[in-house]
CSV table of C-alpha atoms in Angstrom, one decimal:
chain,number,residue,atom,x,y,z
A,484,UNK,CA,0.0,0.0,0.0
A,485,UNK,CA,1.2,3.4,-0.9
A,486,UNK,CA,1.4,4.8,2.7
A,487,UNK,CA,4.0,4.8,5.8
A,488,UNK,CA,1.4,2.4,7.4
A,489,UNK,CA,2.0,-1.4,6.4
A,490,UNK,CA,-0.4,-3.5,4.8
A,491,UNK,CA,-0.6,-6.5,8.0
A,492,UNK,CA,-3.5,-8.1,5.8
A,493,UNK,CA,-2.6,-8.3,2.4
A,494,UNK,CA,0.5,-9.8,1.1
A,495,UNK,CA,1.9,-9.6,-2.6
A,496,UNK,CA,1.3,-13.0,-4.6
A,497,UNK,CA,3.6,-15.4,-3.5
A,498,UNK,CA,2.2,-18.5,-5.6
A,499,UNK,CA,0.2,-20.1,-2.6
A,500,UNK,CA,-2.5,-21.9,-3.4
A,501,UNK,CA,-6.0,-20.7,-1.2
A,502,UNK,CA,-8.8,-22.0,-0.7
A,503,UNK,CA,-10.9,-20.1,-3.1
A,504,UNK,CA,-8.3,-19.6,-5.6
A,505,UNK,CA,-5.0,-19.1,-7.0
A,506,UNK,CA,-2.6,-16.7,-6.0
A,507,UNK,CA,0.1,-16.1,-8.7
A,508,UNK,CA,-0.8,-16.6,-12.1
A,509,UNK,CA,1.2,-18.4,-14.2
A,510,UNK,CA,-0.1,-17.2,-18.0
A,511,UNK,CA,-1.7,-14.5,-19.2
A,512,UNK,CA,-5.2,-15.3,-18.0
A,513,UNK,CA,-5.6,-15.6,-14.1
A,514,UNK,CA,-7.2,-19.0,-12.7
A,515,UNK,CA,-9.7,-19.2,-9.7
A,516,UNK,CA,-10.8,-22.6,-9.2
A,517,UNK,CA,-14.3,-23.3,-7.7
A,518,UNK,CA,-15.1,-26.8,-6.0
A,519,UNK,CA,-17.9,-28.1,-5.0
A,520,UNK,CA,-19.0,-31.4,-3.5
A,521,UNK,CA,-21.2,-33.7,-5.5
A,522,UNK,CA,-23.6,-34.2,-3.2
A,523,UNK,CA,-24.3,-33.6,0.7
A,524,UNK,CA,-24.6,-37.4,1.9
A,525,UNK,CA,-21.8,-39.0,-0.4
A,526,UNK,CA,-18.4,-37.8,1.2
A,527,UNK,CA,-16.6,-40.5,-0.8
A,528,UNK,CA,-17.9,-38.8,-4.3
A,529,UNK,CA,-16.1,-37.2,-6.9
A,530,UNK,CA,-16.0,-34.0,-6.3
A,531,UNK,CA,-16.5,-31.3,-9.6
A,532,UNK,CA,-14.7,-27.9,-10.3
A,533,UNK,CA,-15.2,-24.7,-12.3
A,534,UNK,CA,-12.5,-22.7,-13.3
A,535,UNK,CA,-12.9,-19.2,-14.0
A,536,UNK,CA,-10.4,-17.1,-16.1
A,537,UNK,CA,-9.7,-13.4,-15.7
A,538,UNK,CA,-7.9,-11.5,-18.9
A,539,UNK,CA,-4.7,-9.7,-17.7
A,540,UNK,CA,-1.5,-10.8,-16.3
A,541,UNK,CA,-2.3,-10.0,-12.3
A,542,UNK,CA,-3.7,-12.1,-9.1
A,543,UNK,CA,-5.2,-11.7,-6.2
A,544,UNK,CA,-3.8,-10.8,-2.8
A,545,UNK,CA,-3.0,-13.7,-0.1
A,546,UNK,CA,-6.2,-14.5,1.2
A,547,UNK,CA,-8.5,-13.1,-0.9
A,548,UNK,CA,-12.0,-14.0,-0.3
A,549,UNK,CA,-15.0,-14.2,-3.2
A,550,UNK,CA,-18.1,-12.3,-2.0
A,551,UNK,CA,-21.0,-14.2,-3.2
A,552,UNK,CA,-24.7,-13.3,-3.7
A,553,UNK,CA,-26.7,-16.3,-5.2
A,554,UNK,CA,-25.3,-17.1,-8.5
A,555,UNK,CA,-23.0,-14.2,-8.4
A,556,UNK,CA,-19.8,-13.6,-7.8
A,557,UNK,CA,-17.6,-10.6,-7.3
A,558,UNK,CA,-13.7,-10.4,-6.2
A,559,UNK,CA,-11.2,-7.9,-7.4
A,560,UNK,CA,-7.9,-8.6,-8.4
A,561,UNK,CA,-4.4,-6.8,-8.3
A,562,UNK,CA,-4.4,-5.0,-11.0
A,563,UNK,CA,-7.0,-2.9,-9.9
A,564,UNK,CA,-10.2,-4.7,-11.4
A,565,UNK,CA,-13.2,-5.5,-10.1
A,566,UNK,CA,-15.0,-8.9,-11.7
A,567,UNK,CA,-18.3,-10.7,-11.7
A,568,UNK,CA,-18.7,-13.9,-12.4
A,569,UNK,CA,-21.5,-17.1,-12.5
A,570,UNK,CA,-20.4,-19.3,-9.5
A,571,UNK,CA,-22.7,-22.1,-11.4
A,572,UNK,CA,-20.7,-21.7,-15.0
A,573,UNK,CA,-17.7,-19.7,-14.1
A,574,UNK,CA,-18.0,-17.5,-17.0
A,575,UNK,CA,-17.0,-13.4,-16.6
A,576,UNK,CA,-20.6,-11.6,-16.6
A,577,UNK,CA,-18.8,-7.9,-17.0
A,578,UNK,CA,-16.1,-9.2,-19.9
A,579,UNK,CA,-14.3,-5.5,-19.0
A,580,UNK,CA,-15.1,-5.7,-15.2
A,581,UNK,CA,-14.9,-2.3,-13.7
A,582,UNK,CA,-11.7,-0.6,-13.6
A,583,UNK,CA,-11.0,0.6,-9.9
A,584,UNK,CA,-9.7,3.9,-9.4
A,585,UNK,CA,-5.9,4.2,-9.1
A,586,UNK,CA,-3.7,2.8,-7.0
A,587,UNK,CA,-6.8,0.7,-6.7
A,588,UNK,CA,-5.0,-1.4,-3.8
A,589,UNK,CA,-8.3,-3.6,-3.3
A,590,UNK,CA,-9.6,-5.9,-0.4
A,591,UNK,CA,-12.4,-8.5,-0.4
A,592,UNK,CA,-15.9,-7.0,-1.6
A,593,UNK,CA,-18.5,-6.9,0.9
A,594,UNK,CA,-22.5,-7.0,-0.3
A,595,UNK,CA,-24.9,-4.4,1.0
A,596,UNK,CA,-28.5,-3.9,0.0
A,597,UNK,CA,-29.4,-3.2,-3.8
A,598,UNK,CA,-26.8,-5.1,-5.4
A,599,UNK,CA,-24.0,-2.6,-3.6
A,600,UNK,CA,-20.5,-4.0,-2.6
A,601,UNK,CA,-18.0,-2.0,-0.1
A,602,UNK,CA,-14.1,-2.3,-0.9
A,603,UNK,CA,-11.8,-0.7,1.7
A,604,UNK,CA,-8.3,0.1,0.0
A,605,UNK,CA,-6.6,3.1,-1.6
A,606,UNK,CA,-8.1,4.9,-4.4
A,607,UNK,CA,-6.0,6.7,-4.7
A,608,UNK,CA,-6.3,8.2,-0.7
A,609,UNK,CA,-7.4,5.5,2.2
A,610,UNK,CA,-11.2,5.3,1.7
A,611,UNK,CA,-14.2,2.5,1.0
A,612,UNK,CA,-15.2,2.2,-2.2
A,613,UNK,CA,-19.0,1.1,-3.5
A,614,UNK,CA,-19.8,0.0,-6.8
A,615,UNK,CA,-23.6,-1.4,-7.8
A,616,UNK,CA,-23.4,-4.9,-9.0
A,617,UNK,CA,-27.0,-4.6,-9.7
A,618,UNK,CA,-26.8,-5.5,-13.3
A,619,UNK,CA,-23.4,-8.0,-12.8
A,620,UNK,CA,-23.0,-7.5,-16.9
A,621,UNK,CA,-22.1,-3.9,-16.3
A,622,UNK,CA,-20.5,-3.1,-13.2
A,623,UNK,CA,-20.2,0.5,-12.1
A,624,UNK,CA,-18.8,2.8,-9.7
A,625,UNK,CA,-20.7,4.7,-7.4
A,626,UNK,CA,-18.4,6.7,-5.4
A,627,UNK,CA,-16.1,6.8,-2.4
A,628,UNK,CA,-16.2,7.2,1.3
A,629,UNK,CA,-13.4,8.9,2.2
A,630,UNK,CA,-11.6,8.1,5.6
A,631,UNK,CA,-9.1,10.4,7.7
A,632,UNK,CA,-5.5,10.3,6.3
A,633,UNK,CA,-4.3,9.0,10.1
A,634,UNK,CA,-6.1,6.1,9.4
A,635,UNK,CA,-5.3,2.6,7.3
A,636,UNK,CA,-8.5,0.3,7.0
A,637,UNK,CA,-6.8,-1.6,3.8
A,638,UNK,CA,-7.2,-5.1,4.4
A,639,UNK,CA,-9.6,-4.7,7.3
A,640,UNK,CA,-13.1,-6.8,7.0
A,641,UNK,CA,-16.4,-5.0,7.0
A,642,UNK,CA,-19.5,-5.7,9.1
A,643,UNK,CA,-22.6,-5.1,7.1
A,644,UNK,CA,-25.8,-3.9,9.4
A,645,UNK,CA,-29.1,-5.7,8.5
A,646,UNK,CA,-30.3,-2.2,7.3
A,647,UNK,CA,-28.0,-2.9,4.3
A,648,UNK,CA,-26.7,0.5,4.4
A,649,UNK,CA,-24.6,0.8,7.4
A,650,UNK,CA,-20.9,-0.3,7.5
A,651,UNK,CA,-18.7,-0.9,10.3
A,652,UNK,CA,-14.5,-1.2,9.5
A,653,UNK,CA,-11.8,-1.0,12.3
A,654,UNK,CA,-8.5,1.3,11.2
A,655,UNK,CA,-5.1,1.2,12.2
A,656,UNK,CA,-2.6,2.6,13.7
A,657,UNK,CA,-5.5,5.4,14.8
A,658,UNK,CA,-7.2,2.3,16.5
A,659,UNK,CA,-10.4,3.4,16.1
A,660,UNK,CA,-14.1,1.9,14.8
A,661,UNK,CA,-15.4,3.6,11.7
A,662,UNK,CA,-19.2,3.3,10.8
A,663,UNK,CA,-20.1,4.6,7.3
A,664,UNK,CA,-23.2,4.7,4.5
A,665,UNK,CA,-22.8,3.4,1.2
A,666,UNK,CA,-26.1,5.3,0.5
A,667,UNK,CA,-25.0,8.7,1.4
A,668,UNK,CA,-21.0,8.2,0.7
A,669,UNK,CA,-20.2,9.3,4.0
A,670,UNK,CA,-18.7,8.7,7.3
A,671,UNK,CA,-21.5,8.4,9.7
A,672,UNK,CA,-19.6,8.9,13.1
A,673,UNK,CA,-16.8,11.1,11.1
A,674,UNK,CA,-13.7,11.1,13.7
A,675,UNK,CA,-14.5,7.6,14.4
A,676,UNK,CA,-14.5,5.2,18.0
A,677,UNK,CA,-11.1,5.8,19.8
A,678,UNK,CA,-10.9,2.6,20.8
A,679,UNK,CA,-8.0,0.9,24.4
A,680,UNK,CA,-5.9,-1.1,21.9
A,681,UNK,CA,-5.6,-2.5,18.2
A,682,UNK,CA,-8.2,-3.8,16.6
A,683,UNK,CA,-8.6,-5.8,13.9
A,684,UNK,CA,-11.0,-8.6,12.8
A,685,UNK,CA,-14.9,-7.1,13.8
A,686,UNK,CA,-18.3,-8.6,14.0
A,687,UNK,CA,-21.7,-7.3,14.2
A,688,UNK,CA,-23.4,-9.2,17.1
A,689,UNK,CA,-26.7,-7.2,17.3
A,690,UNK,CA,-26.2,-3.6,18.4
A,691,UNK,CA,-22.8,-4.2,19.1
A,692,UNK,CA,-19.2,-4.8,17.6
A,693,UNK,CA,-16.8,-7.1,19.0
A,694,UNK,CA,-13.2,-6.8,17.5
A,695,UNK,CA,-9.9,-8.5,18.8
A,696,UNK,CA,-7.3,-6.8,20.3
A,697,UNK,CA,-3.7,-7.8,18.7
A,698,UNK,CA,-2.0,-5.7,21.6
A,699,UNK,CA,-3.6,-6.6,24.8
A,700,UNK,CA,-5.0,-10.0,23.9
A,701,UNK,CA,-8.6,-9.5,24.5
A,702,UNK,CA,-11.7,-8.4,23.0
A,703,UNK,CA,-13.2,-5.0,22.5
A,704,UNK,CA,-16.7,-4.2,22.8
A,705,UNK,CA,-18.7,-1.3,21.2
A,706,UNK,CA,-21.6,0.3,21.3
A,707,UNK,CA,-23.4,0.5,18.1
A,708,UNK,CA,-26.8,1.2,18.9
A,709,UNK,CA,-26.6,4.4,17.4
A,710,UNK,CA,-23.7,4.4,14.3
A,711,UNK,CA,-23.2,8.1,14.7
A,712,UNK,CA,-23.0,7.9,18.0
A,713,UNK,CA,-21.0,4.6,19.0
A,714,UNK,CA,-19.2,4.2,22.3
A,715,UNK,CA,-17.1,1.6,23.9
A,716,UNK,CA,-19.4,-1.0,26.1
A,717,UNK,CA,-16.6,-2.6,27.5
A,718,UNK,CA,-13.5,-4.9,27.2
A,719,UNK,CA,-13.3,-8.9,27.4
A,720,UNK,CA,-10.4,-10.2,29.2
A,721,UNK,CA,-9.3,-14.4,28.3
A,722,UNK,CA,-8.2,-16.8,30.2
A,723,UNK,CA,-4.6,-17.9,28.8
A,724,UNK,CA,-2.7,-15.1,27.7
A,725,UNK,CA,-3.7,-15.1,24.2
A,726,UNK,CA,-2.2,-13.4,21.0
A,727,UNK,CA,-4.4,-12.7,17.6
A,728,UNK,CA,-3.7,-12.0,14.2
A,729,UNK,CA,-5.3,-11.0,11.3
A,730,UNK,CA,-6.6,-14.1,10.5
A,731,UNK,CA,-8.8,-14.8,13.7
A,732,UNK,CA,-12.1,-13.8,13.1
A,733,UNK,CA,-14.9,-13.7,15.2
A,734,UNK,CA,-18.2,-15.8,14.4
A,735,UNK,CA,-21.6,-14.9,16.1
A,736,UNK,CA,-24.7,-17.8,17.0
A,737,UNK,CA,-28.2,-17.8,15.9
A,738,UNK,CA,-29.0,-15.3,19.2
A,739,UNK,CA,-26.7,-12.1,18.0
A,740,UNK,CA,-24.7,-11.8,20.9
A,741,UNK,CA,-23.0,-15.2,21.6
A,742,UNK,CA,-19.5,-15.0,19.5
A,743,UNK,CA,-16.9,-17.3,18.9
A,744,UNK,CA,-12.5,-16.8,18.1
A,745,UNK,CA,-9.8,-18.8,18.0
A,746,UNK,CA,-6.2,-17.6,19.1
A,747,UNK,CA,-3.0,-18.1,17.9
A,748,UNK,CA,-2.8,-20.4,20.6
A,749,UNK,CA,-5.2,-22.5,19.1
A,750,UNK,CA,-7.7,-22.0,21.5
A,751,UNK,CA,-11.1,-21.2,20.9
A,752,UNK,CA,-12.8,-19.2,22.9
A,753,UNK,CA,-16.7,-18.4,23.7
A,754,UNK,CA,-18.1,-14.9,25.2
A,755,UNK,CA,-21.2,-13.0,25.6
A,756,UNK,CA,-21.4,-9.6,24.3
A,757,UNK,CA,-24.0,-8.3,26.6
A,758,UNK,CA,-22.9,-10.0,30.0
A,759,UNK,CA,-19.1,-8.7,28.6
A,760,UNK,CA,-18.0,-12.7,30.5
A,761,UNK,CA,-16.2,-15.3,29.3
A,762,UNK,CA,-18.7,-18.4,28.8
A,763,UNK,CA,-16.4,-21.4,28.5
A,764,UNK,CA,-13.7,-20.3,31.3
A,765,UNK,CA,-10.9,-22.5,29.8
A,766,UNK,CA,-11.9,-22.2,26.3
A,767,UNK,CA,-10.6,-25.5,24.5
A,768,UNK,CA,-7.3,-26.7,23.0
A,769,UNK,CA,-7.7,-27.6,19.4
A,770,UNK,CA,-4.7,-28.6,16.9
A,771,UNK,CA,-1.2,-29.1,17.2
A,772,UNK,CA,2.3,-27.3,16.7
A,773,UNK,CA,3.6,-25.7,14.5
A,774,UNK,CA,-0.6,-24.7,13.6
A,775,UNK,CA,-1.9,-21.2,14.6
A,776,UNK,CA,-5.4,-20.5,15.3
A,777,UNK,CA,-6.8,-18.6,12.5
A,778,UNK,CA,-10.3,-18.3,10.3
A,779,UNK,CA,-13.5,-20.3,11.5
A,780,UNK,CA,-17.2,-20.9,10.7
A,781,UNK,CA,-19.7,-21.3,12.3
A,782,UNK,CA,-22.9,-23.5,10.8
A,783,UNK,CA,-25.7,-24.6,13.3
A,784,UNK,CA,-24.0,-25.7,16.7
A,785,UNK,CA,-20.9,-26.7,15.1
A,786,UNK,CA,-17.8,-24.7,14.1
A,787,UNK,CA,-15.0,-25.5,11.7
A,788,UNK,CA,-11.9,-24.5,13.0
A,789,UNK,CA,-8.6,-24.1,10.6
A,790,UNK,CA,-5.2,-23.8,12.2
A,791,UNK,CA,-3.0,-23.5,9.7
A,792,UNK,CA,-1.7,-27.4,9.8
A,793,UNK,CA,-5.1,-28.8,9.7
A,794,UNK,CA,-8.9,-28.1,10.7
A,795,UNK,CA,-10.7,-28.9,13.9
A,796,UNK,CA,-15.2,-29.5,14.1
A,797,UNK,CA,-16.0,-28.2,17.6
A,798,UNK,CA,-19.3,-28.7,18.9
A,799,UNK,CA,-20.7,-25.4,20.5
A,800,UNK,CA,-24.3,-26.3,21.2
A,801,UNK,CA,-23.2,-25.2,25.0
A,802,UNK,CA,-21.3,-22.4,24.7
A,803,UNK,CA,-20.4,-22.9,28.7
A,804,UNK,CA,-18.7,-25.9,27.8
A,805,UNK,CA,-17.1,-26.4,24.0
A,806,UNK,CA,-16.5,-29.9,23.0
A,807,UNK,CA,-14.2,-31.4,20.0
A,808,UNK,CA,-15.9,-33.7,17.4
A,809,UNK,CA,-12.3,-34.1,15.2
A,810,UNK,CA,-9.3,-32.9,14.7
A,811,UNK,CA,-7.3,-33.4,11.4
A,812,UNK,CA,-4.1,-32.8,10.7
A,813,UNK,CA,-3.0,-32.5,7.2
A,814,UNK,CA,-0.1,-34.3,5.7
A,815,UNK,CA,3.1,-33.0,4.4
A,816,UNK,CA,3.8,-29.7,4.1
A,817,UNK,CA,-0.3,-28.5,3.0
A,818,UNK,CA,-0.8,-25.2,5.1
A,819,UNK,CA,-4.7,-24.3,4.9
A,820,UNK,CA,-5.6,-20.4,3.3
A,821,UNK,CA,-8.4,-18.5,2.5
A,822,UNK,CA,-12.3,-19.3,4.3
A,823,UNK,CA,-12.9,-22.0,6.8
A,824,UNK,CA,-16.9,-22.1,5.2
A,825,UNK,CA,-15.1,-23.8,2.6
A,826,UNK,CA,-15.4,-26.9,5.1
A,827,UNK,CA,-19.3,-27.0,5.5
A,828,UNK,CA,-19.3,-26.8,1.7
């Protein structure tokens, strides 16, 4: 990223395979591979894959994620374009795709109401950008929210309200929460939530937002009631000593304020945004070294846990008291990347 603050999300293409796709390309059109299981029931059965070609010689960040409404599909890449594409036939719906303003340093898209996807990145200052996807054979820019210059949200994930308009995206090294309108264009609490640490990955867990703190170990709490107006409910402390990175994400049950993480530690951890407690005092273990704790899921009672080495199926139907249903380790040298939905596919 063109700025003094580093880019702690988003790496250049190193030729890693991810889960959604592939990093480096290696001719002039740009692969992303698509699997899907061939039935529910059936684990044992050949499993089928579309591959979807991008024109131009670029890739996608590390970790890049597809944002997916229904059939469609939308993900930038790193030459600054922004693609659709039929998750069913994998062919380009925009054949030009919509050319991102300059430097056009994108992240992963993020769906809003009306066919409208967020993009934090640079173009060309630190700002979100929202295109309409509405008609996915034409794709066009709407405009930009611009953020503070003190700020860095590149790389950061957004947390989409239910109203489909509101947008929450923690920045860095400011360490504050930003809530913005991709209706109006504009910040909607402008100098943002100055927040007791360094946050990172966010969720929405009704009113609130709960964020990890990669200084202190712990989670952060806001107030989001009101998005013009949000203050700081409170701080989670965790048994353990933890440390996060920008992988660990936070999941959130069926009853909006129940949330899930795993550390670095590989330890997942359960907490109630409301109560601001600790709901499984020991959290539980999952893994083994050298893994890290990193991206999970969360379907029904059951989360899928990857740790970098392998991937772990917790059982979370008591949040008081996690259990493990497997563990697996993968063989060799295989180091897991991208989303761990990909494992309730």
């Amino acid at each position: 990223a063109p700025s003094a603050f580093a880019d702690r999300n988003r790496q250049p293409p190193n030729g890693i395979g991810s889960i959604l796709g592939l990093v480096r390309p290696r001719r002039a059109l740009v692969p992303l591979l698509l699997a899907a299981a061939a039935g529910p029931v059936d684990r044992t059965a050949a499993q089928s894959a579309t591959v979807v070609s991008f024109p131009g010689s670029s890739g996608f960040y590390q970790n890049t994620s597809v944002a997916r409404n229904g059939d469609l599909g939308i993900v930038p890449t790193t030459d600054g374009v922004l693609w659709s594409f039929s998750l069913e036939t994998g062919l380009l719906l925009d054949p030009d795709g919509l050319a991102l303003p300059a430097p056009a340093t994108a992240s992963d898209a993020h769906f809003f109401a009306n066919g409208r996807v967020a993009i934090t990145g640079w173009f060309p200052g630190q700002g979100v950008l929202v295109a309409d996807t509405s008609d996915p054979a034409d794709l066009t820019l709407v405009g930009i929210v611009p953020f503070p210059g003190t700020t860095n949200i590149q790389g950061q994930n957004v947390a989409v309200h239910p109203d489909g308009d509101t947008g929450f995206v923690a920045g860095f090294p400011d360490d504050r929460l930003y809530s913005f309108s991709v209706g109006a264009l504009a910040l909607l609490h402008p100098g943002g939530l100055p927040l007791p640490g360094n946050p990172d990955r966010i969720a929405l867990a009704g009113d609130r937002v709960a964020m990890v703190d990669t200084t202190n170990g712990r989670i952060l709490v806001a107030d989001a009631s009101d998005p013009a107006a949000m203050t700081l409910a409170g701080t989670i402390a965790l048994p353990g000593a933890p440390a996060f990175g920008s992988n660990d994400d936070i999941v959130v049950a069926a009853d909006g304020r129940t949330c899930f993480v795993s550390s670095n530690q590989r330890v997942v951890y359960s907490f109630d945004v409301v109560t601001l407690s600790v709901l499984d005092p020991d959290g539980l273990a999952i893994g083994a070294a050298p893994g890290s704790g990193g991206d999970i899921a969360l379907r029904g009672d059951v989360l899928a846990c990857d740790w970098g080495r392998g991937l772990s199926f917790v059982d979370a139907s008591d949040p008081t008291d996690l259990k493990l249903i497997a563990d697996a380790a993968f063989t060799g040298t295989v180091a897991t990347q991208g989303s761990a939905r990909a494992a309730f596919s």
